[in-house]
CSV table of C-alpha atoms and ligand atoms in Angstrom, one decimal:
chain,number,residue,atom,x,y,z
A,1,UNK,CA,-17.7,125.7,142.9
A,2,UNK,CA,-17.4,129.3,143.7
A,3,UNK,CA,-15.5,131.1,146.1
A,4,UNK,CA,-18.7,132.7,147.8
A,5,UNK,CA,-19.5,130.3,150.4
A,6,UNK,CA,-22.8,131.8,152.6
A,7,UNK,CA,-21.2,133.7,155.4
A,8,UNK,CA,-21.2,131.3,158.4
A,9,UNK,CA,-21.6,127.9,156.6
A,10,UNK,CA,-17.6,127.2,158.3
A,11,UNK,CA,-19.2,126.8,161.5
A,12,UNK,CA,-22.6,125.4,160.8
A,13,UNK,CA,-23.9,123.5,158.0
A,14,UNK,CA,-28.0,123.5,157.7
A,15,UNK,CA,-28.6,119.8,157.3
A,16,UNK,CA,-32.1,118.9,156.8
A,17,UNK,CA,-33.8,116.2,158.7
A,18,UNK,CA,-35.1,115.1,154.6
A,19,UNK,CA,-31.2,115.0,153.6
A,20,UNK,CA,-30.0,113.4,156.8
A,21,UNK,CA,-32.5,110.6,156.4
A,22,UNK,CA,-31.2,110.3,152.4
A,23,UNK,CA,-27.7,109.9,153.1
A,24,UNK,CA,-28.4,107.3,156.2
A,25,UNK,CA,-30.4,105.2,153.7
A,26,UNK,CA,-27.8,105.4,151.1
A,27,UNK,CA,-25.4,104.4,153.6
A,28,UNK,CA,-27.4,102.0,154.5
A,29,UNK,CA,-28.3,100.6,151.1
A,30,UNK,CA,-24.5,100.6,150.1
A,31,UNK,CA,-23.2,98.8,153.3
A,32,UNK,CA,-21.1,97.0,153.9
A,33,UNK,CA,-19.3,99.1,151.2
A,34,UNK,CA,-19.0,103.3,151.3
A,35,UNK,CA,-21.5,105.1,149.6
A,36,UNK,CA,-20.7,108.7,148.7
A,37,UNK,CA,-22.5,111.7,146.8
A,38,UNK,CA,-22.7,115.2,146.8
A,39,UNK,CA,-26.0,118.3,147.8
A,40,UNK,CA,-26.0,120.7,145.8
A,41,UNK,CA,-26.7,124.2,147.2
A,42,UNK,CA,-27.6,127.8,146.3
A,43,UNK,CA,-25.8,130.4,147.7
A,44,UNK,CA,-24.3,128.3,149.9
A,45,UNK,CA,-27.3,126.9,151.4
A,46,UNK,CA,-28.3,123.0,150.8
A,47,UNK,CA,-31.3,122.4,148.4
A,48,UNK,CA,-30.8,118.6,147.1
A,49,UNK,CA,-28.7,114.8,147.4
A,50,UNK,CA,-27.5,113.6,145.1
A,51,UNK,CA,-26.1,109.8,145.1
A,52,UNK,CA,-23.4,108.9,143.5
A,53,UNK,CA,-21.5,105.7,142.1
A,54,UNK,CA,-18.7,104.7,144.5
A,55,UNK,CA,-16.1,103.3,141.7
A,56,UNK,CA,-13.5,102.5,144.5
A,57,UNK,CA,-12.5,98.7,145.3
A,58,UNK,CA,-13.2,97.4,148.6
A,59,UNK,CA,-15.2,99.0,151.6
A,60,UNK,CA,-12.7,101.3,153.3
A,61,UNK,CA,-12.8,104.0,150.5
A,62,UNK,CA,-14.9,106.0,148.3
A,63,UNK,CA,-14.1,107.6,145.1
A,64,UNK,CA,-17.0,109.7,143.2
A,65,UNK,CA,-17.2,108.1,139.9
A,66,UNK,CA,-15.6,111.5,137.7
A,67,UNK,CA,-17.8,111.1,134.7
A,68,UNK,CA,-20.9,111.7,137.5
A,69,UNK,CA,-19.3,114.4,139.0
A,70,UNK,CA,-18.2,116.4,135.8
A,71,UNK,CA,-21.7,116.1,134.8
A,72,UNK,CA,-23.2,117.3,137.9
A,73,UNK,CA,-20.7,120.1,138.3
A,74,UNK,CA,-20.0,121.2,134.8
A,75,UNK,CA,-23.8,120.6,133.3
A,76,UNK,CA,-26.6,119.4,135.8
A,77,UNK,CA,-26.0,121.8,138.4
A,78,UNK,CA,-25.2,125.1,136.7
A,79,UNK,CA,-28.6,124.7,134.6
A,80,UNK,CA,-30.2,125.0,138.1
A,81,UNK,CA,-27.9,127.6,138.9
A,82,UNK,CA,-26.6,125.3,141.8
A,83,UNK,CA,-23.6,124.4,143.0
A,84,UNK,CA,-21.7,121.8,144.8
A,85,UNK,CA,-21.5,122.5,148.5
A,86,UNK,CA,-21.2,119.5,150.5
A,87,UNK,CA,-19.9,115.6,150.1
A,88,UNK,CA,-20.5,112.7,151.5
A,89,UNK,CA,-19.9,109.5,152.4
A,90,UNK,CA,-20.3,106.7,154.7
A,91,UNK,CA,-18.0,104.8,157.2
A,92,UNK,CA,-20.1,101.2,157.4
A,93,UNK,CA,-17.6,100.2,160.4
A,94,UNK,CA,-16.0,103.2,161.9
A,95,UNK,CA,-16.5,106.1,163.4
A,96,UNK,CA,-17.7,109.6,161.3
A,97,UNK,CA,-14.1,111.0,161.7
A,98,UNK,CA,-12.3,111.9,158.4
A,99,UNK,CA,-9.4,108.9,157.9
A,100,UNK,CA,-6.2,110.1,156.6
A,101,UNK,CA,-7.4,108.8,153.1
A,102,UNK,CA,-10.3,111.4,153.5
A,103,UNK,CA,-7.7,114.2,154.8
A,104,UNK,CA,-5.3,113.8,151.7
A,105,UNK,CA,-8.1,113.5,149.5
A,106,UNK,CA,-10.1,116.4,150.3
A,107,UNK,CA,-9.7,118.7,146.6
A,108,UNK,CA,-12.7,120.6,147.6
A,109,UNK,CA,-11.5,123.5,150.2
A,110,UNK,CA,-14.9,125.4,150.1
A,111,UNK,CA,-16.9,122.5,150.6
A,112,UNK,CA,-18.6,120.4,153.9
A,113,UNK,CA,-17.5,117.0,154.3
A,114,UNK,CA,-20.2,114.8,155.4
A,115,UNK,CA,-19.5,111.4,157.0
A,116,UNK,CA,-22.2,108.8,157.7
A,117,UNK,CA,-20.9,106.5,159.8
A,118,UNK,CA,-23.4,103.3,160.2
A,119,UNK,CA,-20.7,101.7,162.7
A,120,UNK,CA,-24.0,101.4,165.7
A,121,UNK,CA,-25.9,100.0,163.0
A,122,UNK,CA,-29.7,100.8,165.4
A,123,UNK,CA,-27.7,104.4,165.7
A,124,UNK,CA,-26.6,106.3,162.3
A,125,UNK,CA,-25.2,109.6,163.0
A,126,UNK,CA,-23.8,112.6,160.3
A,127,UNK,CA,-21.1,114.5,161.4
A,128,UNK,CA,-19.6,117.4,159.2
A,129,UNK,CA,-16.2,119.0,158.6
A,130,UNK,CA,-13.9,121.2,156.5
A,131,UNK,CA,-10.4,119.9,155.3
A,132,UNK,CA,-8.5,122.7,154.0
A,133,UNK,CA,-4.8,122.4,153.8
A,134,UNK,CA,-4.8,119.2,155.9
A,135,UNK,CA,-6.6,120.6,158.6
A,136,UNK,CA,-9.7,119.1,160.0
A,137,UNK,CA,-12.4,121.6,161.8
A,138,UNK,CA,-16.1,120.4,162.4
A,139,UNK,CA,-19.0,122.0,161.1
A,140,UNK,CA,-22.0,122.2,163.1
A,141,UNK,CA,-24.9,120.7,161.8
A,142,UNK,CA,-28.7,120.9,163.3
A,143,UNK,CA,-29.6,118.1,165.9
B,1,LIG,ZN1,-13.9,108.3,154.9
């Protein structure tokens, strides 16, 4: 990832109503376990999802399988002169709220947090954020 995030994207994060419905149904499809994955972006700006294998036991944490991710962010997305510039994942039960799991594991400074949380299962919603140093801020994302 690059340090040239699109001025702005701290505050707001341009969430497409296509993407939004592809992480709820990955969500849902992964229930009652996490589902996570990444959108890739150019210039800072969102063009495409990307599932990817949760390999973490249970349903109360996700962990990006690494082999998926090094391919994505050393091979896949540089051919398309992409980058990684958001990931997400689901809470099946709880609210979209980082969990101090999320908070220590958040490598990715530059980088929107998604969280799906599918706890009102009739009512998925996406909320975003940026962990940096511990610290949680939300990230607007379109209604
Ligand atoms: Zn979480």
């Amino acid at each position: 990832m690059s340090e040239s995030a699109a001025p702005g994207i701290d505050t707001a994060f341009p969430l497409s109503p296509e993407m939004r419905a592809a992480i709820i149904a990955h969500a849902r499809r992964e229930a009652p376990r996490e589902c996570c994955g990444i959108i890739a972006g150019r210039d800072g700006a969102p063009v495409r999802v990307y599932p990817t294998t949760n390999i973490a036991e249970g349903n109360r944490f996700y962990e990006i399988d690494p082999k998926e991710l090094a391919d994505l962010e050393f091979r896949e997305l540089p051919n398309e002169n992409a980058e990684i510039v958001a990931i997400y994942h689901s809470h099946p039960a709880s609210p979209a709220y980082p969990s101090r799991t999320d908070v220590e594991l958040a490598f990715w400074p530059e980088a929107v947090y998604l969280i799906c949380s599918l706890e009102d299962p009739d009512k998925p919603y996406i909320r975003g954020f940026t962990i940096r140093d511990g610290q949680i801020a939300e990230v607007t994302l379109p209604a």
